[in-house]
Structure formats: C-alpha cells, structure tokens
Amino acid sequence: MTLNKKFSALTMLYAANVLDGGRTLDEVPEVLRDDVAGILKNDDSADSTTASTTPAA
C-alpha cells in the first residue's frame, strides 16, 4: 500500500481498528471518516490471500 497523502496518527489508528474488526466505518468520528475511508480503499492487505506477518500464538 502506498499513500501519497499524510494522515494523522489518530486517523491511522482508526483505520487499523476498522481493518481489525474492532469497529465499523460508521463508528469512526465523522471528522475522520473520509480520510479513514480513503485509507481503507487503498489498502492492498485486505485481500485474504495475503499471508499475515503476525505469527500465530
């Protein structure tokens, strides 16, 4: 994933939380929602065929 725009740390945390299933895009504060949606739209790792880099416990 390559992002050509800088995002705040808070925006990136919300995007990661949505990717992990901790919350939905509707639960993201409205001020950040467009940026989070843009990050999610550009995310190549959402593909289920991509191997996870986190080792299983």
JSON list of N, CA and C in Angstrom, two decimals:
[
{"chain": "A", "resi": 1, "resn": "MET", "atom": "N", "xyz": [0.85, -1.17, 0.00]},
{"chain": "A", "resi": 1, "resn": "MET", "atom": "CA", "xyz": [0.00, 0.00, 0.00]},
{"chain": "A", "resi": 1, "resn": "MET", "atom": "C", "xyz": [0.89, 1.23, 0.00]},
{"chain": "A", "resi": 2, "resn": "THR", "atom": "N", "xyz": [0.59, 2.15, -0.88]},
{"chain": "A", "resi": 2, "resn": "THR", "atom": "CA", "xyz": [1.32, 3.40, -0.95]},
{"chain": "A", "resi": 2, "resn": "THR", "atom": "C", "xyz": [0.33, 4.54, -0.81]},
{"chain": "A", "resi": 3, "resn": "LEU", "atom": "N", "xyz": [0.56, 5.37, 0.21]},
{"chain": "A", "resi": 3, "resn": "LEU", "atom": "CA", "xyz": [-0.28, 6.54, 0.42]},
{"chain": "A", "resi": 3, "resn": "LEU", "atom": "C", "xyz": [0.51, 7.78, 0.06]},
{"chain": "A", "resi": 4, "resn": "ASN", "atom": "N", "xyz": [-0.05, 8.63, -0.78]},
{"chain": "A", "resi": 4, "resn": "ASN", "atom": "CA", "xyz": [0.63, 9.85, -1.20]},
{"chain": "A", "resi": 4, "resn": "ASN", "atom": "C", "xyz": [0.21, 11.05, -0.36]},
{"chain": "A", "resi": 5, "resn": "LYS", "atom": "N", "xyz": [-0.61, 10.84, 0.64]},
{"chain": "A", "resi": 5, "resn": "LYS", "atom": "CA", "xyz": [-1.10, 11.90, 1.50]},
{"chain": "A", "resi": 5, "resn": "LYS", "atom": "C", "xyz": [-0.71, 11.57, 2.93]},
{"chain": "A", "resi": 6, "resn": "LYS", "atom": "N", "xyz": [-0.38, 12.57, 3.71]},
{"chain": "A", "resi": 6, "resn": "LYS", "atom": "CA", "xyz": [-0.05, 12.34, 5.11]},
{"chain": "A", "resi": 6, "resn": "LYS", "atom": "C", "xyz": [-1.33, 12.35, 5.93]},
{"chain": "A", "resi": 7, "resn": "PHE", "atom": "N", "xyz": [-1.42, 11.39, 6.85]},
{"chain": "A", "resi": 7, "resn": "PHE", "atom": "CA", "xyz": [-2.58, 11.28, 7.73]},
{"chain": "A", "resi": 7, "resn": "PHE", "atom": "C", "xyz": [-2.11, 11.40, 9.17]},
{"chain": "A", "resi": 8, "resn": "SER", "atom": "N", "xyz": [-3.00, 11.84, 10.03]},
{"chain": "A", "resi": 8, "resn": "SER", "atom": "CA", "xyz": [-2.67, 11.93, 11.46]},
{"chain": "A", "resi": 8, "resn": "SER", "atom": "C", "xyz": [-2.58, 10.52, 12.04]},
{"chain": "A", "resi": 9, "resn": "ALA", "atom": "N", "xyz": [-1.89, 10.43, 13.16]},
{"chain": "A", "resi": 9, "resn": "ALA", "atom": "CA", "xyz": [-1.77, 9.14, 13.84]},
{"chain": "A", "resi": 9, "resn": "ALA", "atom": "C", "xyz": [-3.14, 8.63, 14.26]},
{"chain": "A", "resi": 10, "resn": "LEU", "atom": "N", "xyz": [-4.01, 9.54, 14.69]},
{"chain": "A", "resi": 10, "resn": "LEU", "atom": "CA", "xyz": [-5.35, 9.14, 15.11]},
{"chain": "A", "resi": 10, "resn": "LEU", "atom": "C", "xyz": [-6.13, 8.54, 13.95]},
{"chain": "A", "resi": 11, "resn": "THR", "atom": "N", "xyz": [-6.00, 9.13, 12.77]},
{"chain": "A", "resi": 11, "resn": "THR", "atom": "CA", "xyz": [-6.67, 8.60, 11.58]},
{"chain": "A", "resi": 11, "resn": "THR", "atom": "C", "xyz": [-6.17, 7.21, 11.26]},
{"chain": "A", "resi": 12, "resn": "MET", "atom": "N", "xyz": [-4.86, 7.01, 11.36]},
{"chain": "A", "resi": 12, "resn": "MET", "atom": "CA", "xyz": [-4.28, 5.70, 11.07]},
{"chain": "A", "resi": 12, "resn": "MET", "atom": "C", "xyz": [-4.72, 4.67, 12.11]},
{"chain": "A", "resi": 13, "resn": "LEU", "atom": "N", "xyz": [-4.84, 5.08, 13.37]},
{"chain": "A", "resi": 13, "resn": "LEU", "atom": "CA", "xyz": [-5.31, 4.16, 14.40]},
{"chain": "A", "resi": 13, "resn": "LEU", "atom": "C", "xyz": [-6.76, 3.73, 14.15]},
{"chain": "A", "resi": 14, "resn": "TYR", "atom": "N", "xyz": [-7.60, 4.66, 13.78]},
{"chain": "A", "resi": 14, "resn": "TYR", "atom": "CA", "xyz": [-8.98, 4.31, 13.47]},
{"chain": "A", "resi": 14, "resn": "TYR", "atom": "C", "xyz": [-9.04, 3.37, 12.26]},
{"chain": "A", "resi": 15, "resn": "ALA", "atom": "N", "xyz": [-8.23, 3.63, 11.23]},
{"chain": "A", "resi": 15, "resn": "ALA", "atom": "CA", "xyz": [-8.22, 2.76, 10.06]},
{"chain": "A", "resi": 15, "resn": "ALA", "atom": "C", "xyz": [-7.78, 1.35, 10.44]},
{"chain": "A", "resi": 16, "resn": "ALA", "atom": "N", "xyz": [-6.75, 1.25, 11.27]},
{"chain": "A", "resi": 16, "resn": "ALA", "atom": "CA", "xyz": [-6.28, -0.06, 11.72]},
{"chain": "A", "resi": 16, "resn": "ALA", "atom": "C", "xyz": [-7.36, -0.76, 12.54]},
{"chain": "A", "resi": 17, "resn": "ASN", "atom": "N", "xyz": [-8.07, 0.00, 13.35]},
{"chain": "A", "resi": 17, "resn": "ASN", "atom": "CA", "xyz": [-9.13, -0.59, 14.17]},
{"chain": "A", "resi": 17, "resn": "ASN", "atom": "C", "xyz": [-10.27, -1.11, 13.31]},
{"chain": "A", "resi": 18, "resn": "VAL", "atom": "N", "xyz": [-10.60, -0.41, 12.24]},
{"chain": "A", "resi": 18, "resn": "VAL", "atom": "CA", "xyz": [-11.64, -0.88, 11.33]},
{"chain": "A", "resi": 18, "resn": "VAL", "atom": "C", "xyz": [-11.17, -2.14, 10.61]},
{"chain": "A", "resi": 19, "resn": "LEU", "atom": "N", "xyz": [-9.91, -2.15, 10.17]},
{"chain": "A", "resi": 19, "resn": "LEU", "atom": "CA", "xyz": [-9.37, -3.33, 9.50]},
{"chain": "A", "resi": 19, "resn": "LEU", "atom": "C", "xyz": [-9.36, -4.55, 10.40]},
{"chain": "A", "resi": 20, "resn": "ASP", "atom": "N", "xyz": [-9.09, -4.35, 11.67]},
{"chain": "A", "resi": 20, "resn": "ASP", "atom": "CA", "xyz": [-9.06, -5.46, 12.63]},
{"chain": "A", "resi": 20, "resn": "ASP", "atom": "C", "xyz": [-10.45, -5.91, 13.06]},
{"chain": "A", "resi": 21, "resn": "GLY", "atom": "N", "xyz": [-11.47, -5.16, 12.69]},
{"chain": "A", "resi": 21, "resn": "GLY", "atom": "CA", "xyz": [-12.83, -5.52, 13.07]},
{"chain": "A", "resi": 21, "resn": "GLY", "atom": "C", "xyz": [-13.25, -4.99, 14.42]},
{"chain": "A", "resi": 22, "resn": "GLY", "atom": "N", "xyz": [-12.45, -4.11, 14.99]},
{"chain": "A", "resi": 22, "resn": "GLY", "atom": "CA", "xyz": [-12.79, -3.54, 16.30]},
{"chain": "A", "resi": 22, "resn": "GLY", "atom": "C", "xyz": [-13.93, -2.54, 16.25]},
{"chain": "A", "resi": 23, "resn": "ARG", "atom": "N", "xyz": [-14.12, -1.94, 15.10]},
{"chain": "A", "resi": 23, "resn": "ARG", "atom": "CA", "xyz": [-15.23, -1.01, 14.91]},
{"chain": "A", "resi": 23, "resn": "ARG", "atom": "C", "xyz": [-15.55, -0.94, 13.43]},
{"chain": "A", "resi": 24, "resn": "THR", "atom": "N", "xyz": [-16.68, -0.35, 13.11]},
{"chain": "A", "resi": 24, "resn": "THR", "atom": "CA", "xyz": [-17.08, -0.18, 11.71]},
{"chain": "A", "resi": 24, "resn": "THR", "atom": "C", "xyz": [-16.77, 1.25, 11.27]},
{"chain": "A", "resi": 25, "resn": "LEU", "atom": "N", "xyz": [-16.82, 1.49, 10.00]},
{"chain": "A", "resi": 25, "resn": "LEU", "atom": "CA", "xyz": [-16.57, 2.84, 9.48]},
{"chain": "A", "resi": 25, "resn": "LEU", "atom": "C", "xyz": [-17.61, 3.83, 10.01]},
{"chain": "A", "resi": 26, "resn": "ASP", "atom": "N", "xyz": [-18.82, 3.36, 10.25]},
{"chain": "A", "resi": 26, "resn": "ASP", "atom": "CA", "xyz": [-19.87, 4.23, 10.80]},
{"chain": "A", "resi": 26, "resn": "ASP", "atom": "C", "xyz": [-19.57, 4.66, 12.23]},
{"chain": "A", "resi": 27, "resn": "GLU", "atom": "N", "xyz": [-18.73, 3.92, 12.93]},
{"chain": "A", "resi": 27, "resn": "GLU", "atom": "CA", "xyz": [-18.39, 4.25, 14.31]},
{"chain": "A", "resi": 27, "resn": "GLU", "atom": "C", "xyz": [-17.20, 5.20, 14.42]},
{"chain": "A", "resi": 28, "resn": "VAL", "atom": "N", "xyz": [-16.55, 5.48, 13.29]},
{"chain": "A", "resi": 28, "resn": "VAL", "atom": "CA", "xyz": [-15.44, 6.43, 13.26]},
{"chain": "A", "resi": 28, "resn": "VAL", "atom": "C", "xyz": [-16.02, 7.84, 13.33]},
{"chain": "A", "resi": 29, "resn": "PRO", "atom": "N", "xyz": [-15.40, 8.73, 14.11]},
{"chain": "A", "resi": 29, "resn": "PRO", "atom": "CA", "xyz": [-15.90, 10.11, 14.17]},
{"chain": "A", "resi": 29, "resn": "PRO", "atom": "C", "xyz": [-16.02, 10.72, 12.77]},
{"chain": "A", "resi": 30, "resn": "GLU", "atom": "N", "xyz": [-17.08, 11.45, 12.57]},
{"chain": "A", "resi": 30, "resn": "GLU", "atom": "CA", "xyz": [-17.39, 12.00, 11.25]},
{"chain": "A", "resi": 30, "resn": "GLU", "atom": "C", "xyz": [-16.26, 12.85, 10.68]},
{"chain": "A", "resi": 31, "resn": "VAL", "atom": "N", "xyz": [-15.54, 13.54, 11.53]},
{"chain": "A", "resi": 31, "resn": "VAL", "atom": "CA", "xyz": [-14.43, 14.40, 11.10]},
{"chain": "A", "resi": 31, "resn": "VAL", "atom": "C", "xyz": [-13.34, 13.57, 10.41]},
{"chain": "A", "resi": 32, "resn": "LEU", "atom": "N", "xyz": [-13.14, 12.34, 10.86]},
{"chain": "A", "resi": 32, "resn": "LEU", "atom": "CA", "xyz": [-12.07, 11.49, 10.34]},
{"chain": "A", "resi": 32, "resn": "LEU", "atom": "C", "xyz": [-12.55, 10.48, 9.30]},
{"chain": "A", "resi": 33, "resn": "ARG", "atom": "N", "xyz": [-13.84, 10.34, 9.15]},
{"chain": "A", "resi": 33, "resn": "ARG", "atom": "CA", "xyz": [-14.41, 9.24, 8.36]},
{"chain": "A", "resi": 33, "resn": "ARG", "atom": "C", "xyz": [-13.94, 9.24, 6.91]},
{"chain": "A", "resi": 34, "resn": "ASP", "atom": "N", "xyz": [-13.89, 10.39, 6.26]},
{"chain": "A", "resi": 34, "resn": "ASP", "atom": "CA", "xyz": [-13.47, 10.43, 4.85]},
{"chain": "A", "resi": 34, "resn": "ASP", "atom": "C", "xyz": [-12.03, 9.98, 4.68]},
{"chain": "A", "resi": 35, "resn": "ASP", "atom": "N", "xyz": [-11.15, 10.43, 5.58]},
{"chain": "A", "resi": 35, "resn": "ASP", "atom": "CA", "xyz": [-9.75, 10.03, 5.49]},
{"chain": "A", "resi": 35, "resn": "ASP", "atom": "C", "xyz": [-9.58, 8.54, 5.78]},
{"chain": "A", "resi": 36, "resn": "VAL", "atom": "N", "xyz": [-10.31, 8.03, 6.77]},
{"chain": "A", "resi": 36, "resn": "VAL", "atom": "CA", "xyz": [-10.23, 6.60, 7.10]},
{"chain": "A", "resi": 36, "resn": "VAL", "atom": "C", "xyz": [-10.75, 5.78, 5.92]},
{"chain": "A", "resi": 37, "resn": "ALA", "atom": "N", "xyz": [-11.83, 6.20, 5.31]},
{"chain": "A", "resi": 37, "resn": "ALA", "atom": "CA", "xyz": [-12.37, 5.50, 4.15]},
{"chain": "A", "resi": 37, "resn": "ALA", "atom": "C", "xyz": [-11.36, 5.50, 3.00]},
{"chain": "A", "resi": 38, "resn": "GLY", "atom": "N", "xyz": [-10.65, 6.61, 2.82]},
{"chain": "A", "resi": 38, "resn": "GLY", "atom": "CA", "xyz": [-9.62, 6.68, 1.78]},
{"chain": "A", "resi": 38, "resn": "GLY", "atom": "C", "xyz": [-8.48, 5.72, 2.04]},
{"chain": "A", "resi": 39, "resn": "ILE", "atom": "N", "xyz": [-8.09, 5.59, 3.31]},
{"chain": "A", "resi": 39, "resn": "ILE", "atom": "CA", "xyz": [-7.03, 4.65, 3.67]},
{"chain": "A", "resi": 39, "resn": "ILE", "atom": "C", "xyz": [-7.50, 3.22, 3.40]},
{"chain": "A", "resi": 40, "resn": "LEU", "atom": "N", "xyz": [-8.71, 2.91, 3.79]},
{"chain": "A", "resi": 40, "resn": "LEU", "atom": "CA", "xyz": [-9.24, 1.57, 3.60]},
{"chain": "A", "resi": 40, "resn": "LEU", "atom": "C", "xyz": [-9.39, 1.22, 2.13]},
{"chain": "A", "resi": 41, "resn": "LYS", "atom": "N", "xyz": [-9.74, 2.21, 1.32]},
{"chain": "A", "resi": 41, "resn": "LYS", "atom": "CA", "xyz": [-9.91, 1.99, -0.11]},
{"chain": "A", "resi": 41, "resn": "LYS", "atom": "C", "xyz": [-8.56, 1.65, -0.77]},
{"chain": "A", "resi": 42, "resn": "ASN", "atom": "N", "xyz": [-7.47, 2.23, -0.25]},
{"chain": "A", "resi": 42, "resn": "ASN", "atom": "CA", "xyz": [-6.15, 2.00, -0.81]},
{"chain": "A", "resi": 42, "resn": "ASN", "atom": "C", "xyz": [-5.42, 0.81, -0.20]},
{"chain": "A", "resi": 43, "resn": "ASP", "atom": "N", "xyz": [-6.06, 0.12, 0.74]},
{"chain": "A", "resi": 43, "resn": "ASP", "atom": "CA", "xyz": [-5.40, -0.97, 1.45]},
{"chain": "A", "resi": 43, "resn": "ASP", "atom": "C", "xyz": [-5.35, -2.22, 0.59]},
{"chain": "A", "resi": 44, "resn": "ASP", "atom": "N", "xyz": [-4.13, -2.66, 0.26]},
{"chain": "A", "resi": 44, "resn": "ASP", "atom": "CA", "xyz": [-3.94, -3.87, -0.52]},
{"chain": "A", "resi": 44, "resn": "ASP", "atom": "C", "xyz": [-3.93, -5.10, 0.36]},
{"chain": "A", "resi": 45, "resn": "SER", "atom": "N", "xyz": [-3.73, -4.94, 1.67]},
{"chain": "A", "resi": 45, "resn": "SER", "atom": "CA", "xyz": [-3.61, -6.09, 2.56]},
{"chain": "A", "resi": 45, "resn": "SER", "atom": "C", "xyz": [-4.96, -6.66, 2.94]},
{"chain": "A", "resi": 46, "resn": "ALA", "atom": "N", "xyz": [-6.06, -6.07, 2.52]},
{"chain": "A", "resi": 46, "resn": "ALA", "atom": "CA", "xyz": [-7.37, -6.59, 2.86]},
{"chain": "A", "resi": 46, "resn": "ALA", "atom": "C", "xyz": [-7.67, -7.88, 2.10]},
{"chain": "A", "resi": 47, "resn": "ASP", "atom": "N", "xyz": [-6.85, -8.21, 1.12]},
{"chain": "A", "resi": 47, "resn": "ASP", "atom": "CA", "xyz": [-7.01, -9.44, 0.35]},
{"chain": "A", "resi": 47, "resn": "ASP", "atom": "C", "xyz": [-6.73, -10.63, 1.25]},
{"chain": "A", "resi": 48, "resn": "SER", "atom": "N", "xyz": [-7.64, -11.58, 1.28]},
{"chain": "A", "resi": 48, "resn": "SER", "atom": "CA", "xyz": [-7.50, -12.72, 2.19]},
{"chain": "A", "resi": 48, "resn": "SER", "atom": "C", "xyz": [-6.41, -13.69, 1.77]},
{"chain": "A", "resi": 49, "resn": "THR", "atom": "N", "xyz": [-5.89, -13.56, 0.54]},
{"chain": "A", "resi": 49, "resn": "THR", "atom": "CA", "xyz": [-4.85, -14.47, 0.09]},
{"chain": "A", "resi": 49, "resn": "THR", "atom": "C", "xyz": [-3.47, -14.01, 0.53]},
{"chain": "A", "resi": 50, "resn": "THR", "atom": "N", "xyz": [-3.37, -12.80, 1.07]},
{"chain": "A", "resi": 50, "resn": "THR", "atom": "CA", "xyz": [-2.09, -12.29, 1.53]},
{"chain": "A", "resi": 50, "resn": "THR", "atom": "C", "xyz": [-1.74, -12.92, 2.86]},
{"chain": "A", "resi": 51, "resn": "ALA", "atom": "N", "xyz": [-0.51, -13.40, 2.97]},
{"chain": "A", "resi": 51, "resn": "ALA", "atom": "CA", "xyz": [-0.07, -14.03, 4.22]},
{"chain": "A", "resi": 51, "resn": "ALA", "atom": "C", "xyz": [0.09, -12.98, 5.30]},
{"chain": "A", "resi": 52, "resn": "SER", "atom": "N", "xyz": [-0.29, -13.33, 6.50]},
{"chain": "A", "resi": 52, "resn": "SER", "atom": "CA", "xyz": [-0.17, -12.42, 7.63]},
{"chain": "A", "resi": 52, "resn": "SER", "atom": "C", "xyz": [1.28, -12.37, 8.10]},
{"chain": "A", "resi": 53, "resn": "THR", "atom": "N", "xyz": [1.74, -11.18, 8.50]},
{"chain": "A", "resi": 53, "resn": "THR", "atom": "CA", "xyz": [3.10, -11.04, 9.00]},
{"chain": "A", "resi": 53, "resn": "THR", "atom": "C", "xyz": [3.16, -11.25, 10.50]},
{"chain": "A", "resi": 54, "resn": "THR", "atom": "N", "xyz": [1.99, -11.37, 11.13]},
{"chain": "A", "resi": 54, "resn": "THR", "atom": "CA", "xyz": [1.95, -11.59, 12.57]},
{"chain": "A", "resi": 54, "resn": "THR", "atom": "C", "xyz": [1.92, -13.09, 12.84]},
{"chain": "A", "resi": 55, "resn": "PRO", "atom": "N", "xyz": [2.87, -13.60, 13.61]},
{"chain": "A", "resi": 55, "resn": "PRO", "atom": "CA", "xyz": [2.87, -15.04, 13.88]},
{"chain": "A", "resi": 55, "resn": "PRO", "atom": "C", "xyz": [1.68, -15.45, 14.73]},
{"chain": "A", "resi": 56, "resn": "ALA", "atom": "N", "xyz": [1.18, -16.64, 14.48]},
{"chain": "A", "resi": 56, "resn": "ALA", "atom": "CA", "xyz": [0.06, -17.16, 15.27]},
{"chain": "A", "resi": 56, "resn": "ALA", "atom": "C", "xyz": [0.52, -17.52, 16.66]},
{"chain": "A", "resi": 57, "resn": "ALA", "atom": "N", "xyz": [-0.35, -17.27, 17.63]},
{"chain": "A", "resi": 57, "resn": "ALA", "atom": "CA", "xyz": [0.01, -17.57, 19.02]},
{"chain": "A", "resi": 57, "resn": "ALA", "atom": "C", "xyz": [-0.17, -19.04, 19.32]}
]
